[in-house]
Structures are given as structure tokens and as C-alpha cells.
Amino acid sequence: MKIKSSEFVISNSEVSKCPNSKLPEYAFIGRSNVGKSSLINMLTARKSLAKTSGRPGKTQLINHFLINGDWHLVDLPGYGYARVSKSIKNTFQKFITAYFEKREQMLCAFVLIDSRHNAQQIDLEFMQWLGEHAIPFCIIFTKADKLKPKALGRNIEAYKNKMLEFWEEMPKHFITSAENGVGREEVLEYIENLNNQFIK
């Protein structure tokens, strides 16, 4: 898939105010320091489409971006470790849950995982929730450039083994780097294939 256009549409904290559109959409979510904004900018080939920050928890709203005029990329708030109050975290949880439960045009959630770390309980529990609610998702391992190939391979294999303690098979996953573009074509091709199925 070639990204010909990408534009910001709307930010809000109420699912009812999300775009009244039948276009397919894809949600990106993960812990607040996982490199989500950098990944979105890499995928769209825009340096500052999604706002990056050295301070975790920058994204605090549901952000819709229109890509190529025919699908939405949705940037959701990060969970865990964000320097925000408990009440704000609870608000995040409510509208994130509402988003996944109500947006029927959401074809896939991309759960971002930092490839440098061991499996985190907060990520495992979130993916378990998605599975229990029959919400389709894939895993995107980020920051692959921060590890040497052998170390990266060991970490991914260890994550697979951890997932297989709870899942019959490892969910579809991608290995990416916002620094050097690794995984970009694979993720966009996957989205394109889902879009084609959606249209049919």
C-alpha cells in the first residue's frame, strides 16, 4: 500500500463523537512509552502526524486520522506508566473500552509491545480482554533497531512462549522499527488486505 495522503480528522473522549463514517479503521494502542506516535509517523511517512514526546502519556484522547481518503488510523491513549492522575486513567479506561465495544468498523487493533522487554502483565491482561470480547488484534513489536538480531530473536521467541501459555496459537505479529522503517510494508499490506475484504 502506498500512503498518498494522511490527515488529522478529530480528537475526542466520547465514542459517540467519533467520525460518523462506515470507513474501516485500525486502532493503535500500547503502554505509554512503547513508541506509538513514532510508529504511526513511520507508517504514514509523516514526521509529525502523531505528536511525539519524551513524556509518556502524551496521547490522552481518541485521535482519528484519515488515510488515503478510504480508511481511518486511530491513535488511542497509552495504558500504564503514564504520568497522569488515577481519575484520568479511569477515564481513559472507560472510553477505550467503549471504543472497542461500539466501533463496529474497527477491523483490527494493533497492540504495540516494546521488543526489548519481557512480557508485561498489563499487556497480557489487555490482550486477554480483547480475546474474551472477540475483538480482532495483532501484535506489533516496536524498537527492533535497539537490539542485535540474535537478542531480538530470543526476545520474540520468549514472548511467543509466554503467549502460548494462554493462547492456542500466537496472534499475528509484526516486528518494526520507527528508526529504519522495518515492518512498514508488512503492516500496510496487512491493512490493505483487510480493507479489500471489507469492501467485498
mmCIF file with all atom_site columns, C-alpha atoms in Angstrom:
data_model
loop_
_atom_site.group_PDB
_atom_site.id
_atom_site.type_symbol
_atom_site.label_atom_id
_atom_site.label_alt_id
_atom_site.label_comp_id
_atom_site.label_asym_id
_atom_site.label_entity_id
_atom_site.label_seq_id
_atom_site.pdbx_PDB_ins_code
_atom_site.Cartn_x
_atom_site.Cartn_y
_atom_site.Cartn_z
_atom_site.occupancy
_atom_site.B_iso_or_equiv
_atom_site.pdbx_formal_charge
_atom_site.auth_seq_id
_atom_site.auth_comp_id
_atom_site.auth_asym_id
_atom_site.auth_atom_id
_atom_site.pdbx_PDB_model_num
ATOM 1   C CA . MET A 1 1   ? 0.000   0.000   0.000  1.00 0.00 ? 1   MET A CA 1
ATOM 2   C CA . LYS A 1 2   ? 1.241   3.459   -0.872 1.00 0.00 ? 2   LYS A CA 1
ATOM 3   C CA . ILE A 1 3   ? 0.266   6.238   1.517  1.00 0.00 ? 3   ILE A CA 1
ATOM 4   C CA . LYS A 1 4   ? -0.810  9.084   -0.733 1.00 0.00 ? 4   LYS A CA 1
ATOM 5   C CA . SER A 1 5   ? -2.493  11.234  1.903  1.00 0.00 ? 5   SER A CA 1
ATOM 6   C CA . SER A 1 6   ? -2.880  11.357  5.670  1.00 0.00 ? 6   SER A CA 1
ATOM 7   C CA . GLU A 1 7   ? -4.737  13.996  7.593  1.00 0.00 ? 7   GLU A CA 1
ATOM 8   C CA . PHE A 1 8   ? -5.927  14.623  11.125 1.00 0.00 ? 8   PHE A CA 1
ATOM 9   C CA . VAL A 1 9   ? -9.723  14.412  11.486 1.00 0.00 ? 9   VAL A CA 1
ATOM 10  C CA . ILE A 1 10  ? -10.776 14.762  15.121 1.00 0.00 ? 10  ILE A CA 1
ATOM 11  C CA . SER A 1 11  ? -9.791  14.208  18.755 1.00 0.00 ? 11  SER A CA 1
ATOM 12  C CA . ASN A 1 12  ? -12.331 13.415  21.441 1.00 0.00 ? 12  ASN A CA 1
ATOM 13  C CA . SER A 1 13  ? -13.027 11.399  24.568 1.00 0.00 ? 13  SER A CA 1
ATOM 14  C CA . GLU A 1 14  ? -16.529 10.288  23.600 1.00 0.00 ? 14  GLU A CA 1
ATOM 15  C CA . VAL A 1 15  ? -17.050 7.387   21.235 1.00 0.00 ? 15  VAL A CA 1
ATOM 16  C CA . SER A 1 16  ? -20.368 8.881   20.148 1.00 0.00 ? 16  SER A CA 1
ATOM 17  C CA . LYS A 1 17  ? -18.420 11.791  18.652 1.00 0.00 ? 17  LYS A CA 1
ATOM 18  C CA . CYS A 1 18  ? -16.085 9.620   16.580 1.00 0.00 ? 18  CYS A CA 1
ATOM 19  C CA . PRO A 1 19  ? -16.474 10.117  12.805 1.00 0.00 ? 19  PRO A CA 1
ATOM 20  C CA . ASN A 1 20  ? -19.895 9.080   11.572 1.00 0.00 ? 20  ASN A CA 1
ATOM 21  C CA . SER A 1 21  ? -18.371 7.017   8.810  1.00 0.00 ? 21  SER A CA 1
ATOM 22  C CA . LYS A 1 22  ? -18.534 3.466   7.533  1.00 0.00 ? 22  LYS A CA 1
ATOM 23  C CA . LEU A 1 23  ? -14.876 3.510   6.561  1.00 0.00 ? 23  LEU A CA 1
ATOM 24  C CA . PRO A 1 24  ? -12.769 0.707   8.057  1.00 0.00 ? 24  PRO A CA 1
ATOM 25  C CA . GLU A 1 25  ? -10.497 1.729   10.891 1.00 0.00 ? 25  GLU A CA 1
ATOM 26  C CA . TYR A 1 26  ? -7.496  0.366   12.729 1.00 0.00 ? 26  TYR A CA 1
ATOM 27  C CA . ALA A 1 27  ? -6.655  1.190   16.330 1.00 0.00 ? 27  ALA A CA 1
ATOM 28  C CA . PHE A 1 28  ? -3.114  1.504   17.659 1.00 0.00 ? 28  PHE A CA 1
ATOM 29  C CA . ILE A 1 29  ? -2.654  1.075   21.384 1.00 0.00 ? 29  ILE A CA 1
ATOM 30  C CA . GLY A 1 30  ? 0.025   0.099   23.886 1.00 0.00 ? 30  GLY A CA 1
ATOM 31  C CA . ARG A 1 31  ? 1.820   1.125   27.024 1.00 0.00 ? 31  ARG A CA 1
ATOM 32  C CA . SER A 1 32  ? 2.542   4.827   27.081 1.00 0.00 ? 32  SER A CA 1
ATOM 33  C CA . ASN A 1 33  ? 6.283   4.540   26.412 1.00 0.00 ? 33  ASN A CA 1
ATOM 34  C CA . VAL A 1 34  ? 6.145   1.974   23.629 1.00 0.00 ? 34  VAL A CA 1
ATOM 35  C CA . GLY A 1 35  ? 6.841   4.314   20.698 1.00 0.00 ? 35  GLY A CA 1
ATOM 36  C CA . LYS A 1 36  ? 3.315   4.507   19.299 1.00 0.00 ? 36  LYS A CA 1
ATOM 37  C CA . SER A 1 37  ? 3.471   8.018   17.871 1.00 0.00 ? 37  SER A CA 1
ATOM 38  C CA . SER A 1 38  ? 6.824   7.328   16.210 1.00 0.00 ? 38  SER A CA 1
ATOM 39  C CA . LEU A 1 39  ? 5.417   4.156   14.650 1.00 0.00 ? 39  LEU A CA 1
ATOM 40  C CA . ILE A 1 40  ? 2.340   5.972   13.315 1.00 0.00 ? 40  ILE A CA 1
ATOM 41  C CA . ASN A 1 41  ? 4.561   8.648   11.789 1.00 0.00 ? 41  ASN A CA 1
ATOM 42  C CA . MET A 1 42  ? 6.731   5.955   10.208 1.00 0.00 ? 42  MET A CA 1
ATOM 43  C CA . LEU A 1 43  ? 3.727   4.133   8.721  1.00 0.00 ? 43  LEU A CA 1
ATOM 44  C CA . THR A 1 44  ? 2.260   7.315   7.256  1.00 0.00 ? 44  THR A CA 1
ATOM 45  C CA . ALA A 1 45  ? 5.638   8.763   6.218  1.00 0.00 ? 45  ALA A CA 1
ATOM 46  C CA . ARG A 1 46  ? 4.793   11.939  8.114  1.00 0.00 ? 46  ARG A CA 1
ATOM 47  C CA . LYS A 1 47  ? 7.304   13.220  10.658 1.00 0.00 ? 47  LYS A CA 1
ATOM 48  C CA . SER A 1 48  ? 4.763   14.834  12.952 1.00 0.00 ? 48  SER A CA 1
ATOM 49  C CA . LEU A 1 49  ? 1.304   13.494  12.121 1.00 0.00 ? 49  LEU A CA 1
ATOM 50  C CA . ALA A 1 50  ? 1.124   11.984  15.602 1.00 0.00 ? 50  ALA A CA 1
ATOM 51  C CA . LYS A 1 51  ? 2.714   14.100  18.313 1.00 0.00 ? 51  LYS A CA 1
ATOM 52  C CA . THR A 1 52  ? 5.791   12.506  19.864 1.00 0.00 ? 52  THR A CA 1
ATOM 53  C CA . SER A 1 53  ? 7.052   13.442  23.292 1.00 0.00 ? 53  SER A CA 1
ATOM 54  C CA . GLY A 1 54  ? 9.721   12.454  25.773 1.00 0.00 ? 54  GLY A CA 1
ATOM 55  C CA . ARG A 1 55  ? 6.972   12.428  28.387 1.00 0.00 ? 55  ARG A CA 1
ATOM 56  C CA . PRO A 1 56  ? 4.920   9.193   28.415 1.00 0.00 ? 56  PRO A CA 1
ATOM 57  C CA . GLY A 1 57  ? 1.182   9.611   28.249 1.00 0.00 ? 57  GLY A CA 1
ATOM 58  C CA . LYS A 1 58  ? 1.103   12.388  25.655 1.00 0.00 ? 58  LYS A CA 1
ATOM 59  C CA . THR A 1 59  ? -1.904  10.889  23.855 1.00 0.00 ? 59  THR A CA 1
ATOM 60  C CA . GLN A 1 60  ? -4.957  11.436  26.062 1.00 0.00 ? 60  GLN A CA 1
ATOM 61  C CA . LEU A 1 61  ? -7.778  11.352  23.524 1.00 0.00 ? 61  LEU A CA 1
ATOM 62  C CA . ILE A 1 62  ? -9.119  9.187   20.703 1.00 0.00 ? 62  ILE A CA 1
ATOM 63  C CA . ASN A 1 63  ? -7.385  10.594  17.621 1.00 0.00 ? 63  ASN A CA 1
ATOM 64  C CA . HIS A 1 64  ? -8.707  9.795   14.145 1.00 0.00 ? 64  HIS A CA 1
ATOM 65  C CA . PHE A 1 65  ? -6.572  10.221  11.030 1.00 0.00 ? 65  PHE A CA 1
ATOM 66  C CA . LEU A 1 66  ? -7.918  9.717   7.502  1.00 0.00 ? 66  LEU A CA 1
ATOM 67  C CA . ILE A 1 67  ? -5.511  7.741   5.322  1.00 0.00 ? 67  ILE A CA 1
ATOM 68  C CA . ASN A 1 68  ? -5.741  7.780   1.500  1.00 0.00 ? 68  ASN A CA 1
ATOM 69  C CA . GLY A 1 69  ? -9.296  9.025   1.894  1.00 0.00 ? 69  GLY A CA 1
ATOM 70  C CA . ASP A 1 70  ? -10.589 5.499   2.482  1.00 0.00 ? 70  ASP A CA 1
ATOM 71  C CA . TRP A 1 71  ? -9.642  4.282   5.972  1.00 0.00 ? 71  TRP A CA 1
ATOM 72  C CA . HIS A 1 72  ? -9.034  5.628   9.455  1.00 0.00 ? 72  HIS A CA 1
ATOM 73  C CA . LEU A 1 73  ? -5.985  5.149   11.627 1.00 0.00 ? 73  LEU A CA 1
ATOM 74  C CA . VAL A 1 74  ? -6.968  5.590   15.268 1.00 0.00 ? 74  VAL A CA 1
ATOM 75  C CA . ASP A 1 75  ? -4.401  6.626   17.873 1.00 0.00 ? 75  ASP A CA 1
ATOM 76  C CA . LEU A 1 76  ? -5.612  5.602   21.342 1.00 0.00 ? 76  LEU A CA 1
ATOM 77  C CA . PRO A 1 77  ? -4.174  6.652   24.719 1.00 0.00 ? 77  PRO A CA 1
ATOM 78  C CA . GLY A 1 78  ? -1.387  4.526   26.122 1.00 0.00 ? 78  GLY A CA 1
ATOM 79  C CA . TYR A 1 79  ? -2.015  2.489   29.228 1.00 0.00 ? 79  TYR A CA 1
ATOM 80  C CA . GLY A 1 80  ? 0.286   2.023   32.189 1.00 0.00 ? 80  GLY A CA 1
ATOM 81  C CA . TYR A 1 81  ? 3.105   4.222   33.460 1.00 0.00 ? 81  TYR A CA 1
ATOM 82  C CA . ALA A 1 82  ? 1.584   7.455   32.147 1.00 0.00 ? 82  ALA A CA 1
ATOM 83  C CA . ARG A 1 83  ? 2.167   10.383  34.484 1.00 0.00 ? 83  ARG A CA 1
ATOM 84  C CA . VAL A 1 84  ? -1.472  11.204  34.873 1.00 0.00 ? 84  VAL A CA 1
ATOM 85  C CA . SER A 1 85  ? -3.842  11.048  37.825 1.00 0.00 ? 85  SER A CA 1
ATOM 86  C CA . LYS A 1 86  ? -5.757  7.915   38.744 1.00 0.00 ? 86  LYS A CA 1
ATOM 87  C CA . SER A 1 87  ? -9.052  9.585   37.813 1.00 0.00 ? 87  SER A CA 1
ATOM 88  C CA . ILE A 1 88  ? -7.744  10.408  34.330 1.00 0.00 ? 88  ILE A CA 1
ATOM 89  C CA . LYS A 1 89  ? -6.512  6.829   33.905 1.00 0.00 ? 89  LYS A CA 1
ATOM 90  C CA . ASN A 1 90  ? -10.004 5.625   34.832 1.00 0.00 ? 90  ASN A CA 1
ATOM 91  C CA . THR A 1 91  ? -11.444 7.959   32.198 1.00 0.00 ? 91  THR A CA 1
ATOM 92  C CA . PHE A 1 92  ? -9.014  6.541   29.642 1.00 0.00 ? 92  PHE A CA 1
ATOM 93  C CA . GLN A 1 93  ? -10.130 3.031   30.516 1.00 0.00 ? 93  GLN A CA 1
ATOM 94  C CA . LYS A 1 94  ? -13.803 3.876   30.119 1.00 0.00 ? 94  LYS A CA 1
ATOM 95  C CA . PHE A 1 95  ? -13.570 5.410   26.681 1.00 0.00 ? 95  PHE A CA 1
ATOM 96  C CA . ILE A 1 96  ? -11.027 2.876   25.428 1.00 0.00 ? 96  ILE A CA 1
ATOM 97  C CA . THR A 1 97  ? -13.387 0.086   26.478 1.00 0.00 ? 97  THR A CA 1
ATOM 98  C CA . ALA A 1 98  ? -16.339 1.894   24.911 1.00 0.00 ? 98  ALA A CA 1
ATOM 99  C CA . TYR A 1 99  ? -14.383 2.400   21.702 1.00 0.00 ? 99  TYR A CA 1
ATOM 100 C CA . PHE A 1 100 ? -13.650 -1.290  21.262 1.00 0.00 ? 100 PHE A CA 1
ATOM 101 C CA . GLU A 1 101 ? -17.154 -2.354  22.219 1.00 0.00 ? 101 GLU A CA 1
ATOM 102 C CA . LYS A 1 102 ? -19.015 0.104   19.974 1.00 0.00 ? 102 LYS A CA 1
ATOM 103 C CA . ARG A 1 103 ? -16.924 0.797   16.860 1.00 0.00 ? 103 ARG A CA 1
ATOM 104 C CA . GLU A 1 104 ? -18.112 -1.948  14.533 1.00 0.00 ? 104 GLU A CA 1
ATOM 105 C CA . GLN A 1 105 ? -15.978 -0.596  11.677 1.00 0.00 ? 105 GLN A CA 1
ATOM 106 C CA . MET A 1 106 ? -12.806 -1.245  13.699 1.00 0.00 ? 106 MET A CA 1
ATOM 107 C CA . LEU A 1 107 ? -11.325 -4.180  11.794 1.00 0.00 ? 107 LEU A CA 1
ATOM 108 C CA . CYS A 1 108 ? -8.174  -4.734  13.844 1.00 0.00 ? 108 CYS A CA 1
ATOM 109 C CA . ALA A 1 109 ? -6.431  -3.440  16.940 1.00 0.00 ? 109 ALA A CA 1
ATOM 110 C CA . PHE A 1 110 ? -2.665  -3.263  16.782 1.00 0.00 ? 110 PHE A CA 1
ATOM 111 C CA . VAL A 1 111 ? -1.244  -3.834  20.259 1.00 0.00 ? 111 VAL A CA 1
ATOM 112 C CA . LEU A 1 112 ? 2.246   -2.374  20.497 1.00 0.00 ? 112 LEU A CA 1
ATOM 113 C CA . ILE A 1 113 ? 4.877   -4.212  22.527 1.00 0.00 ? 113 ILE A CA 1
ATOM 114 C CA . ASP A 1 114 ? 8.434   -2.991  23.222 1.00 0.00 ? 114 ASP A CA 1
ATOM 115 C CA . SER A 1 115 ? 10.629  -5.764  21.796 1.00 0.00 ? 115 SER A CA 1
ATOM 116 C CA . ARG A 1 116 ? 13.349  -5.067  24.364 1.00 0.00 ? 116 ARG A CA 1
ATOM 117 C CA . HIS A 1 117 ? 11.354  -6.218  27.373 1.00 0.00 ? 117 HIS A CA 1
ATOM 118 C CA . ASN A 1 118 ? 9.941   -9.395  28.822 1.00 0.00 ? 118 ASN A CA 1
ATOM 119 C CA . ALA A 1 119 ? 6.188   -9.937  28.628 1.00 0.00 ? 119 ALA A CA 1
ATOM 120 C CA . GLN A 1 120 ? 4.413   -7.432  30.873 1.00 0.00 ? 120 GLN A CA 1
ATOM 121 C CA . GLN A 1 121 ? 1.322   -8.435  32.812 1.00 0.00 ? 121 GLN A CA 1
ATOM 122 C CA . ILE A 1 122 ? -0.574  -5.303  31.799 1.00 0.00 ? 122 ILE A CA 1
ATOM 123 C CA . ASP A 1 123 ? -0.133  -6.168  28.094 1.00 0.00 ? 123 ASP A CA 1
ATOM 124 C CA . LEU A 1 124 ? -1.073  -9.816  28.586 1.00 0.00 ? 124 LEU A CA 1
ATOM 125 C CA . GLU A 1 125 ? -4.215  -8.852  30.501 1.00 0.00 ? 125 GLU A CA 1
ATOM 126 C CA . PHE A 1 126 ? -5.246  -6.329  27.849 1.00 0.00 ? 126 PHE A CA 1
ATOM 127 C CA . MET A 1 127 ? -4.858  -8.860  25.047 1.00 0.00 ? 127 MET A CA 1
ATOM 128 C CA . GLN A 1 128 ? -6.778  -11.389 27.124 1.00 0.00 ? 128 GLN A CA 1
ATOM 129 C CA . TRP A 1 129 ? -9.611  -8.858  27.404 1.00 0.00 ? 129 TRP A CA 1
ATOM 130 C CA . LEU A 1 130 ? -9.587  -8.352  23.637 1.00 0.00 ? 130 LEU A CA 1
ATOM 131 C CA . GLY A 1 131 ? -9.762  -12.102 23.113 1.00 0.00 ? 131 GLY A CA 1
ATOM 132 C CA . GLU A 1 132 ? -12.589 -12.562 25.586 1.00 0.00 ? 132 GLU A CA 1
ATOM 133 C CA . HIS A 1 133 ? -14.579 -9.872  23.763 1.00 0.00 ? 133 HIS A CA 1
ATOM 134 C CA . ALA A 1 134 ? -13.842 -11.346 20.317 1.00 0.00 ? 134 ALA A CA 1
ATOM 135 C CA . ILE A 1 135 ? -12.020 -8.183  19.223 1.00 0.00 ? 135 ILE A CA 1
ATOM 136 C CA . PRO A 1 136 ? -9.511  -8.949  16.428 1.00 0.00 ? 136 PRO A CA 1
ATOM 137 C CA . PHE A 1 137 ? -5.978  -7.822  17.143 1.00 0.00 ? 137 PHE A CA 1
ATOM 138 C CA . CYS A 1 138 ? -2.371  -8.188  16.051 1.00 0.00 ? 138 CYS A CA 1
ATOM 139 C CA . ILE A 1 139 ? 0.841   -7.542  17.932 1.00 0.00 ? 139 ILE A CA 1
ATOM 140 C CA . ILE A 1 140 ? 3.396   -5.026  16.720 1.00 0.00 ? 140 ILE A CA 1
ATOM 141 C CA . PHE A 1 141 ? 6.818   -5.392  18.327 1.00 0.00 ? 141 PHE A CA 1
ATOM 142 C CA . THR A 1 142 ? 8.459   -1.952  18.309 1.00 0.00 ? 142 THR A CA 1
ATOM 143 C CA . LYS A 1 143 ? 12.032  -0.644  18.614 1.00 0.00 ? 143 LYS A CA 1
ATOM 144 C CA . ALA A 1 144 ? 13.606  -3.625  16.845 1.00 0.00 ? 144 ALA A CA 1
ATOM 145 C CA . ASP A 1 145 ? 16.616  -1.456  15.978 1.00 0.00 ? 145 ASP A CA 1
ATOM 146 C CA . LYS A 1 146 ? 17.544  -1.225  19.664 1.00 0.00 ? 146 LYS A CA 1
ATOM 147 C CA . LEU A 1 147 ? 18.597  -4.894  19.778 1.00 0.00 ? 147 LEU A CA 1
ATOM 148 C CA . LYS A 1 148 ? 21.049  -7.040  17.881 1.00 0.00 ? 148 LYS A CA 1
ATOM 149 C CA . PRO A 1 149 ? 19.340  -9.634  15.653 1.00 0.00 ? 149 PRO A CA 1
ATOM 150 C CA . LYS A 1 150 ? 20.066  -12.614 17.910 1.00 0.00 ? 150 LYS A CA 1
ATOM 151 C CA . ALA A 1 151 ? 18.839  -10.814 21.026 1.00 0.00 ? 151 ALA A CA 1
ATOM 152 C CA . LEU A 1 152 ? 15.728  -9.665  19.165 1.00 0.00 ? 152 LEU A CA 1
ATOM 153 C CA . GLY A 1 153 ? 15.043  -13.223 18.027 1.00 0.00 ? 153 GLY A CA 1
ATOM 154 C CA . ARG A 1 154 ? 15.399  -14.556 21.573 1.00 0.00 ? 154 ARG A CA 1
ATOM 155 C CA . ASN A 1 155 ? 13.036  -11.911 22.942 1.00 0.00 ? 155 ASN A CA 1
ATOM 156 C CA . ILE A 1 156 ? 10.369  -12.561 20.311 1.00 0.00 ? 156 ILE A CA 1
ATOM 157 C CA . GLU A 1 157 ? 10.622  -16.325 20.850 1.00 0.00 ? 157 GLU A CA 1
ATOM 158 C CA . ALA A 1 158 ? 10.316  -15.862 24.622 1.00 0.00 ? 158 ALA A CA 1
ATOM 159 C CA . TYR A 1 159 ? 7.230   -13.704 24.090 1.00 0.00 ? 159 TYR A CA 1
ATOM 160 C CA . LYS A 1 160 ? 5.686   -16.356 21.850 1.00 0.00 ? 160 LYS A CA 1
ATOM 161 C CA . ASN A 1 161 ? 6.255   -18.986 24.526 1.00 0.00 ? 161 ASN A CA 1
ATOM 162 C CA . LYS A 1 162 ? 4.603   -16.767 27.132 1.00 0.00 ? 162 LYS A CA 1
ATOM 163 C CA . MET A 1 163 ? 1.597   -16.132 24.881 1.00 0.00 ? 163 MET A CA 1
ATOM 164 C CA . LEU A 1 164 ? 1.204   -19.854 24.216 1.00 0.00 ? 164 LEU A CA 1
ATOM 165 C CA . GLU A 1 165 ? 0.655   -20.410 27.936 1.00 0.00 ? 165 GLU A CA 1
ATOM 166 C CA . PHE A 1 166 ? -2.736  -18.729 27.441 1.00 0.00 ? 166 PHE A CA 1
ATOM 167 C CA . TRP A 1 167 ? -3.442  -18.891 23.696 1.00 0.00 ? 167 TRP A CA 1
ATOM 168 C CA . GLU A 1 168 ? -3.781  -21.844 21.348 1.00 0.00 ? 168 GLU A CA 1
ATOM 169 C CA . GLU A 1 169 ? -1.577  -20.053 18.838 1.00 0.00 ? 169 GLU A CA 1
ATOM 170 C CA . MET A 1 170 ? 0.469   -16.899 18.652 1.00 0.00 ? 170 MET A CA 1
ATOM 171 C CA . PRO A 1 171 ? -1.561  -13.966 17.296 1.00 0.00 ? 171 PRO A CA 1
ATOM 172 C CA . LYS A 1 172 ? -0.465  -12.413 14.002 1.00 0.00 ? 172 LYS A CA 1
ATOM 173 C CA . HIS A 1 173 ? 2.544   -10.242 14.759 1.00 0.00 ? 173 HIS A CA 1
ATOM 174 C CA . PHE A 1 174 ? 4.948   -7.820  13.125 1.00 0.00 ? 174 PHE A CA 1
ATOM 175 C CA . ILE A 1 175 ? 8.459   -6.676  14.005 1.00 0.00 ? 175 ILE A CA 1
ATOM 176 C CA . THR A 1 176 ? 9.013   -2.959  13.414 1.00 0.00 ? 176 THR A CA 1
ATOM 177 C CA . SER A 1 177 ? 11.379  -0.063  13.853 1.00 0.00 ? 177 SER A CA 1
ATOM 178 C CA . ALA A 1 178 ? 10.338  3.544   13.504 1.00 0.00 ? 178 ALA A CA 1
ATOM 179 C CA . GLU A 1 179 ? 14.006  4.442   13.035 1.00 0.00 ? 179 GLU A CA 1
ATOM 180 C CA . ASN A 1 180 ? 14.729  2.412   9.922  1.00 0.00 ? 180 ASN A CA 1
ATOM 181 C CA . GLY A 1 181 ? 11.271  1.523   8.601  1.00 0.00 ? 181 GLY A CA 1
ATOM 182 C CA . VAL A 1 182 ? 11.441  -2.202  9.299  1.00 0.00 ? 182 VAL A CA 1
ATOM 183 C CA . GLY A 1 183 ? 7.984   -3.786  9.139  1.00 0.00 ? 183 GLY A CA 1
ATOM 184 C CA . ARG A 1 184 ? 6.310   -0.824  7.431  1.00 0.00 ? 184 ARG A CA 1
ATOM 185 C CA . GLU A 1 185 ? 5.408   -2.621  4.209  1.00 0.00 ? 185 GLU A CA 1
ATOM 186 C CA . GLU A 1 186 ? 4.184   -5.710  6.064  1.00 0.00 ? 186 GLU A CA 1
ATOM 187 C CA . VAL A 1 187 ? 1.816   -3.765  8.334  1.00 0.00 ? 187 VAL A CA 1
ATOM 188 C CA . LEU A 1 188 ? 0.442   -1.653  5.479  1.00 0.00 ? 188 LEU A CA 1
ATOM 189 C CA . GLU A 1 189 ? -0.015  -4.720  3.262  1.00 0.00 ? 189 GLU A CA 1
ATOM 190 C CA . TYR A 1 190 ? -1.966  -6.413  6.054  1.00 0.00 ? 190 TYR A CA 1
ATOM 191 C CA . ILE A 1 191 ? -4.223  -3.369  6.398  1.00 0.00 ? 191 ILE A CA 1
ATOM 192 C CA . GLU A 1 192 ? -4.710  -3.228  2.629  1.00 0.00 ? 192 GLU A CA 1
ATOM 193 C CA . ASN A 1 193 ? -5.773  -6.880  2.539  1.00 0.00 ? 193 ASN A CA 1
ATOM 194 C CA . LEU A 1 194 ? -8.304  -6.312  5.326  1.00 0.00 ? 194 LEU A CA 1
ATOM 195 C CA . ASN A 1 195 ? -9.616  -3.236  3.532  1.00 0.00 ? 195 ASN A CA 1
ATOM 196 C CA . ASN A 1 196 ? -10.143 -5.280  0.377  1.00 0.00 ? 196 ASN A CA 1
ATOM 197 C CA . GLN A 1 197 ? -12.066 -7.920  2.314  1.00 0.00 ? 197 GLN A CA 1
ATOM 198 C CA . PHE A 1 198 ? -14.140 -5.207  3.991  1.00 0.00 ? 198 PHE A CA 1
ATOM 199 C CA . ILE A 1 199 ? -15.145 -3.727  0.639  1.00 0.00 ? 199 ILE A CA 1
ATOM 200 C CA . LYS A 1 200 ? -16.193 -7.133  -0.669 1.00 0.00 ? 200 LYS A CA 1
#
